[in-house]
mmCIF file of C-alpha atoms in Angstrom:
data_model
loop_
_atom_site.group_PDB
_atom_site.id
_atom_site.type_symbol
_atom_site.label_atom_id
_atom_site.label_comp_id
_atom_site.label_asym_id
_atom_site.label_seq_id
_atom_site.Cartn_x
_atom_site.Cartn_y
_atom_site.Cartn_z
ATOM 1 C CA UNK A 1 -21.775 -11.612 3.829
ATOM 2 C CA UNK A 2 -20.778 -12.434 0.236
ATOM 3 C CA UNK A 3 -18.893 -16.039 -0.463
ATOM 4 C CA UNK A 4 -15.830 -14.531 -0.578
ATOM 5 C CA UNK A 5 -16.120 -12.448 2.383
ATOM 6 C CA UNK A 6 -16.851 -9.264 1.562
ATOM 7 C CA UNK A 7 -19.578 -7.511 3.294
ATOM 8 C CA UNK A 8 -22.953 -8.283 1.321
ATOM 9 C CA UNK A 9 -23.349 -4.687 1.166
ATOM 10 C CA UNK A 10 -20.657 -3.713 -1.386
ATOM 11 C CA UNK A 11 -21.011 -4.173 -5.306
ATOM 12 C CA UNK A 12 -18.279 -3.981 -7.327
ATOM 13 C CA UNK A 13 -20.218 -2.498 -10.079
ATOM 14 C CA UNK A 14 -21.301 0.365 -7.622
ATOM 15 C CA UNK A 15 -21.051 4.216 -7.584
ATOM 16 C CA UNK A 16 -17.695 5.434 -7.595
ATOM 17 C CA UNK A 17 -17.609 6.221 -3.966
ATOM 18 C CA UNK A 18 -18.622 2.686 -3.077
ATOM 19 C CA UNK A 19 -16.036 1.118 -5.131
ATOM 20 C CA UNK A 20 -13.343 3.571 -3.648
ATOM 21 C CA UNK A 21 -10.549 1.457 -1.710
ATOM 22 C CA UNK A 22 -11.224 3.367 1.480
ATOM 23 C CA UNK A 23 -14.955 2.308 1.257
ATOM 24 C CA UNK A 24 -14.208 -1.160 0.791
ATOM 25 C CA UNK A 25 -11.493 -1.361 3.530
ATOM 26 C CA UNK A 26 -13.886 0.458 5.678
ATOM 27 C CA UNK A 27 -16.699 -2.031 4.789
ATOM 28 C CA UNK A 28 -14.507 -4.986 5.359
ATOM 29 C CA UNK A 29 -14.617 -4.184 9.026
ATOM 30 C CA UNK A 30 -17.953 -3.895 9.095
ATOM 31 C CA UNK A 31 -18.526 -7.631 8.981
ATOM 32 C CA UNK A 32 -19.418 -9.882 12.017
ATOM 33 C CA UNK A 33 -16.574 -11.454 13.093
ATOM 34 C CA UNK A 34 -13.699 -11.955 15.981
ATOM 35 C CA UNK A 35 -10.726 -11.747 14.045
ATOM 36 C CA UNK A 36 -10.005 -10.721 9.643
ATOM 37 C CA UNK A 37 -7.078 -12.634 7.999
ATOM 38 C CA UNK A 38 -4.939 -11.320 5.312
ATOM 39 C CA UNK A 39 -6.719 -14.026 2.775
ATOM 40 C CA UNK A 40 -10.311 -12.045 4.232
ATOM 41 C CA UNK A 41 -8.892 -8.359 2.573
ATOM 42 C CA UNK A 42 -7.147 -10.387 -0.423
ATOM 43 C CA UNK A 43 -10.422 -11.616 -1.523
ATOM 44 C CA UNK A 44 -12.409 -8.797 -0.820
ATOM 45 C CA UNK A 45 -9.794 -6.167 -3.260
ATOM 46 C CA UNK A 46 -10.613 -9.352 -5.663
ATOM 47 C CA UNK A 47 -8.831 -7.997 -9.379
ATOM 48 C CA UNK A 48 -7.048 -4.935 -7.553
ATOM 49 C CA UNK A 49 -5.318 -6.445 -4.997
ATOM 50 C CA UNK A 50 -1.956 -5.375 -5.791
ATOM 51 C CA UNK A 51 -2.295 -2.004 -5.976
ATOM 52 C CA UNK A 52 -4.926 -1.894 -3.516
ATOM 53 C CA UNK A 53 -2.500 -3.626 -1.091
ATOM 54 C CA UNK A 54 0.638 -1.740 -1.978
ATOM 55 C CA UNK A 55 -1.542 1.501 -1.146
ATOM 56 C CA UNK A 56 -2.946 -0.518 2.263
ATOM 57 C CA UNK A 57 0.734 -1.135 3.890
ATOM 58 C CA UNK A 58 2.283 2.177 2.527
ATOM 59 C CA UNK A 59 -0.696 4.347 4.132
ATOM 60 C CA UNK A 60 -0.416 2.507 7.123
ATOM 61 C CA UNK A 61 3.422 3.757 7.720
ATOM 62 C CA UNK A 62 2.169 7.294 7.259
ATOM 63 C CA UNK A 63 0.252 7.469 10.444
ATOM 64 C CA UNK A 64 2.234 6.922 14.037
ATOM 65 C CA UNK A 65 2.689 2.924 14.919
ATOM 66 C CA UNK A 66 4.963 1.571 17.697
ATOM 67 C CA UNK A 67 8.759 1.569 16.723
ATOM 68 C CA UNK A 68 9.496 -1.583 14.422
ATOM 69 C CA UNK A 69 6.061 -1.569 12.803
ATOM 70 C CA UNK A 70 7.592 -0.258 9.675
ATOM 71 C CA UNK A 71 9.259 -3.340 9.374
ATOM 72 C CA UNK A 72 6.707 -5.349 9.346
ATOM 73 C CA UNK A 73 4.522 -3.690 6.954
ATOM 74 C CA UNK A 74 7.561 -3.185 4.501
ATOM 75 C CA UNK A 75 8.341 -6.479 3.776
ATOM 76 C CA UNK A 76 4.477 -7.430 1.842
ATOM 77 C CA UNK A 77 5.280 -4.165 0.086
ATOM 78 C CA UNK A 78 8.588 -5.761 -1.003
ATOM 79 C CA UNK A 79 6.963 -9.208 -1.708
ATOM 80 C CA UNK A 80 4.112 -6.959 -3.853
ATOM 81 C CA UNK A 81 6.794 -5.457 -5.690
ATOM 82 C CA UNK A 82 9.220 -8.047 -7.132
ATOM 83 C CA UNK A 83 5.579 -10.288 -7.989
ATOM 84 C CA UNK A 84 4.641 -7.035 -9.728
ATOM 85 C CA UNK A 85 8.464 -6.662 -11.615
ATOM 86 C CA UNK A 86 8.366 -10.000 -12.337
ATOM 87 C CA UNK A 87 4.694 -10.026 -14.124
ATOM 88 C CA UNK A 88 2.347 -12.155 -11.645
ATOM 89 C CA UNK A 89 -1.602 -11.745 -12.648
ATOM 90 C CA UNK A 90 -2.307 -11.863 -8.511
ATOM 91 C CA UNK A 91 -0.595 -11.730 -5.624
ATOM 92 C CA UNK A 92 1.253 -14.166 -3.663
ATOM 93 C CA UNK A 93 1.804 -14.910 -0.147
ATOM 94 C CA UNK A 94 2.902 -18.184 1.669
ATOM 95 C CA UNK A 95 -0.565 -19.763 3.271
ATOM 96 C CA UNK A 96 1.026 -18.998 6.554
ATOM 97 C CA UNK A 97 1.279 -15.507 5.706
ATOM 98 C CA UNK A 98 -2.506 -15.549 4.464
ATOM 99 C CA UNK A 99 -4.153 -16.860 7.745
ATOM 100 C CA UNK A 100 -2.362 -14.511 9.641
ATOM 101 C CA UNK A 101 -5.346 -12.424 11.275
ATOM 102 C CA UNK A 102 -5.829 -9.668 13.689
ATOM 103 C CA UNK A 103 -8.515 -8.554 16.044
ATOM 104 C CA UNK A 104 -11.478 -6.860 14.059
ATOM 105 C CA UNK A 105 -10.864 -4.275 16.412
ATOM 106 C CA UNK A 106 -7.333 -3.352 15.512
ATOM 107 C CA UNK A 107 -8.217 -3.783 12.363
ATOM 108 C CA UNK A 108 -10.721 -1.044 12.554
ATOM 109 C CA UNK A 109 -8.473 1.082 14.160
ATOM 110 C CA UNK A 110 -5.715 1.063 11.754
ATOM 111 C CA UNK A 111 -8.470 1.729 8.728
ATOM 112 C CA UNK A 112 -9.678 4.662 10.922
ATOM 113 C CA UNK A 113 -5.953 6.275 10.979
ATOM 114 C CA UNK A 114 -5.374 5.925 7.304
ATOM 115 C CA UNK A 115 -9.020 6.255 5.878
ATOM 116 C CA UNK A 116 -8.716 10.245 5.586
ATOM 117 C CA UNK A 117 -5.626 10.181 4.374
ATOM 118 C CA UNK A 118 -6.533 7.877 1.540
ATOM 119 C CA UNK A 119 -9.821 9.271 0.831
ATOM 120 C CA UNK A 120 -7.870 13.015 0.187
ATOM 121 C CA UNK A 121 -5.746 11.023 -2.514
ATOM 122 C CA UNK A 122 -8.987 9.210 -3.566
ATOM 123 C CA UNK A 123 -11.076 12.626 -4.368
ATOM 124 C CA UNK A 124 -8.392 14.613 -6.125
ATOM 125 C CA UNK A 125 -6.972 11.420 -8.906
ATOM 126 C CA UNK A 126 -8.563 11.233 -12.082
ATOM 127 C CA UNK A 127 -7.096 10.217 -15.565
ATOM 128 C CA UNK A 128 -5.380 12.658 -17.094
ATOM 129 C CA UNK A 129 -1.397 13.275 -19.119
ATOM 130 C CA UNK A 130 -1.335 9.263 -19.177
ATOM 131 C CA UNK A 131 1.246 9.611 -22.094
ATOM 132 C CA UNK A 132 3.046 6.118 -21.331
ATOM 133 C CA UNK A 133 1.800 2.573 -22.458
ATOM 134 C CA UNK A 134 0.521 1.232 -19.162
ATOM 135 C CA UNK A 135 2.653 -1.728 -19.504
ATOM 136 C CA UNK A 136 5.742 0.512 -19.319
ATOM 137 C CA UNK A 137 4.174 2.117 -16.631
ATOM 138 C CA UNK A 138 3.255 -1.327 -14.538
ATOM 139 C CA UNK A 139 7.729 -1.846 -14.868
ATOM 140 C CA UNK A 140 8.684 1.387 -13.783
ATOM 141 C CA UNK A 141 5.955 1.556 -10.928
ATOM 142 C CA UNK A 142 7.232 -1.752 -9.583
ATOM 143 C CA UNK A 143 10.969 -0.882 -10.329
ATOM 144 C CA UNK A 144 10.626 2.457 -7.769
ATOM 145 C CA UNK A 145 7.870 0.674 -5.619
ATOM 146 C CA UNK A 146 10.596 -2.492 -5.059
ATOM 147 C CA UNK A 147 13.444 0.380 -3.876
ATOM 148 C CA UNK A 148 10.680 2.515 -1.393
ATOM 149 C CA UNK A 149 10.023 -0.774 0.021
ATOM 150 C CA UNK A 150 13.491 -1.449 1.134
ATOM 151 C CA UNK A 151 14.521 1.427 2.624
ATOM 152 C CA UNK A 152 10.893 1.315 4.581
ATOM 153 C CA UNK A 153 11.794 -1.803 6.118
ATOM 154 C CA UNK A 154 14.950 0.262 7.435
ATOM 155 C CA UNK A 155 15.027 0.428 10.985
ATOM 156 C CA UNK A 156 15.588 4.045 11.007
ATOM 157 C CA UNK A 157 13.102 6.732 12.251
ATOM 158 C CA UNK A 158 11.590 9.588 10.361
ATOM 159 C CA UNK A 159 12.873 8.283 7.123
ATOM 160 C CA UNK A 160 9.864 5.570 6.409
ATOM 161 C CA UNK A 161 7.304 7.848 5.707
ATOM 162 C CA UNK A 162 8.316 9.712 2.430
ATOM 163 C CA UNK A 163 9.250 6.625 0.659
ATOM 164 C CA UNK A 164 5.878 5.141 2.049
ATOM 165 C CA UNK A 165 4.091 8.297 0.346
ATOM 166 C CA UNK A 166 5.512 8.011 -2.690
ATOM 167 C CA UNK A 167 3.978 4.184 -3.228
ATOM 168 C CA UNK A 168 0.859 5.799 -2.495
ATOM 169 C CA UNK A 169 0.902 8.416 -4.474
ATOM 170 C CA UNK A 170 2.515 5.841 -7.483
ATOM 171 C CA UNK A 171 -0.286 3.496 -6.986
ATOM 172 C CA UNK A 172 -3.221 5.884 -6.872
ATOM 173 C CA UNK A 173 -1.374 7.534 -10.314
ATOM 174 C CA UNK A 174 -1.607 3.909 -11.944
ATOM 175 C CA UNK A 175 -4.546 3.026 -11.146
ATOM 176 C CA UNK A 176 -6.561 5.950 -11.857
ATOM 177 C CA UNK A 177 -3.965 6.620 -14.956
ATOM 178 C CA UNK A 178 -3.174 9.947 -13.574
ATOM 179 C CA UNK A 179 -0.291 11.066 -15.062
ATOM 180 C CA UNK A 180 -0.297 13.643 -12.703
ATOM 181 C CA UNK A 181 0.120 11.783 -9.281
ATOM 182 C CA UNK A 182 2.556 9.531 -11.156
ATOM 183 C CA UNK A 183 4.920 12.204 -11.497
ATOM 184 C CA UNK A 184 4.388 13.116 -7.848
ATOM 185 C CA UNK A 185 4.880 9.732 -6.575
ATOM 186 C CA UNK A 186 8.308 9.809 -9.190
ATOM 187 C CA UNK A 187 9.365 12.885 -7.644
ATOM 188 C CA UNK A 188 8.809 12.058 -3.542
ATOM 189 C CA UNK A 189 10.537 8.991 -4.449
ATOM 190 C CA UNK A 190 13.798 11.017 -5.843
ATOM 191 C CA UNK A 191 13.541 12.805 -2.554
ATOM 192 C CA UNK A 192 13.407 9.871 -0.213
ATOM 193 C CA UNK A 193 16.387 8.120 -2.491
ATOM 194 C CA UNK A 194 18.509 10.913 -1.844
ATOM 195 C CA UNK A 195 17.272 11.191 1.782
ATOM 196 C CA UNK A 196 18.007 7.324 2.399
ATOM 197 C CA UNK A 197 21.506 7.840 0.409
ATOM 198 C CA UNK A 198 22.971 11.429 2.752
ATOM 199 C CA UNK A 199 21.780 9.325 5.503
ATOM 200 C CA UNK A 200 23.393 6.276 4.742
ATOM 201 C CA UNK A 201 26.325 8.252 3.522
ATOM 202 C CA UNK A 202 26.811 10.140 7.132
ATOM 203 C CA UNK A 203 26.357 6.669 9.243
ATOM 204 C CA UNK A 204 29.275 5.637 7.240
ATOM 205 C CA UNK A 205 31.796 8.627 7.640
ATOM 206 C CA UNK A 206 30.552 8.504 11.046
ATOM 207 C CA UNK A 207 31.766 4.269 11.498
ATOM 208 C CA UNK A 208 34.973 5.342 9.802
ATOM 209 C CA UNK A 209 35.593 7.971 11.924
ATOM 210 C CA UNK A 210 34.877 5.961 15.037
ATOM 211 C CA UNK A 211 36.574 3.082 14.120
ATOM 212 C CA UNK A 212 39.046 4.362 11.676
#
């Protein structure tokens, strides 16, 4: 086990399949221990932690969890996002929020669920039509990513996991600079907008009718 906590079997400098996110979740829980923190998987994504952890919570609405879970993912993913809008080097969460841990169990068994789904985004990005200054890129990313986030944290079913997709799909796209998945992730993200906007729209015709 390295200082910071990552498993002593992971470089950084690696092959590209090593350095993958999915790897280096998947070796986090590797490591011998009771229980992994939120600081343990900060410091082990080091320099890429926030699109590394914008991917992390997204992917893990896109497999089933218990009712409410969405919830509770969504709102790092809307912390993530205003840091990211607002131009933070790292990310930030309260200490509380850091030592908060879970079972290395559970832990493994969340990676499990989302590991193939990442590693079939992981294999198919490459850089390519990156046409954009990153920098404008970084703003717009964080712009859509902050508005996916809040209708995650919705407490409505069946309408989390688009929106979740598309900040997967936008992260992998700026990170690999693939131009490509960007525009994906752009155009999911119209979808789920609209989606998020008929429903909203019908809940309210229905309240007026009701109560009208």
């Amino acid at each position: 086990m390295n200082a910071d906590g990552t498993p002593s079997d992971w470089d950084p400098n690696g092959s590209p399949d090593e350095r993958r996110l999915s790897s280096v979740l998947v070796h986090l829980g590797d490591r011998q221990a009771d229980r992994i923190s939120l600081d343990d998987i900060l410091s082990a994504l080091s320099e890429r932690s926030f699109g590394a952890l914008l991917i992390l919570f997204s992917a893990l609405n896109l497999v089933p969890l218990p009712p409410g879970t969405s919830t509770i993912f969504g709102i790092p993913l809307v912390l993530l996002s205003i840091q990211m809008l607002i131009g933070f080097e790292n990310p930030w969460f309260p200490a509380f929020i850091r030592r908060k841990s879970m079972r290395i169990e559970t832990y493994r068994a969340f990676i499990g669920r989302i590991q193939p789904i990442l590693l079939r985004f992981e294999k198919l990005a490459r850089p390519r039509y990156w046409l954009v200054p990153q920098i404008i890129v970084e703003r717009v990313v964080s712009i859509v990513a902050l508005a996916m986030s809040l209708i995650v944290i919705l407490p409505f079913p069946l309408i989390n996991q688009m929106p979740a997709l598309s900040i997967v799909l936008l992260s992998i796209g700026l990170g690999e600079q693939d131009g490509l998945w960007l525009g994906t992730g752009l155009l999911v993200a119209a979808l789920a907008a609209g989606i998020a906007i008929g429903l909203g729209a019908s809940v309210g015709l229905a309240a007026l009718h009701i109560f009208g």
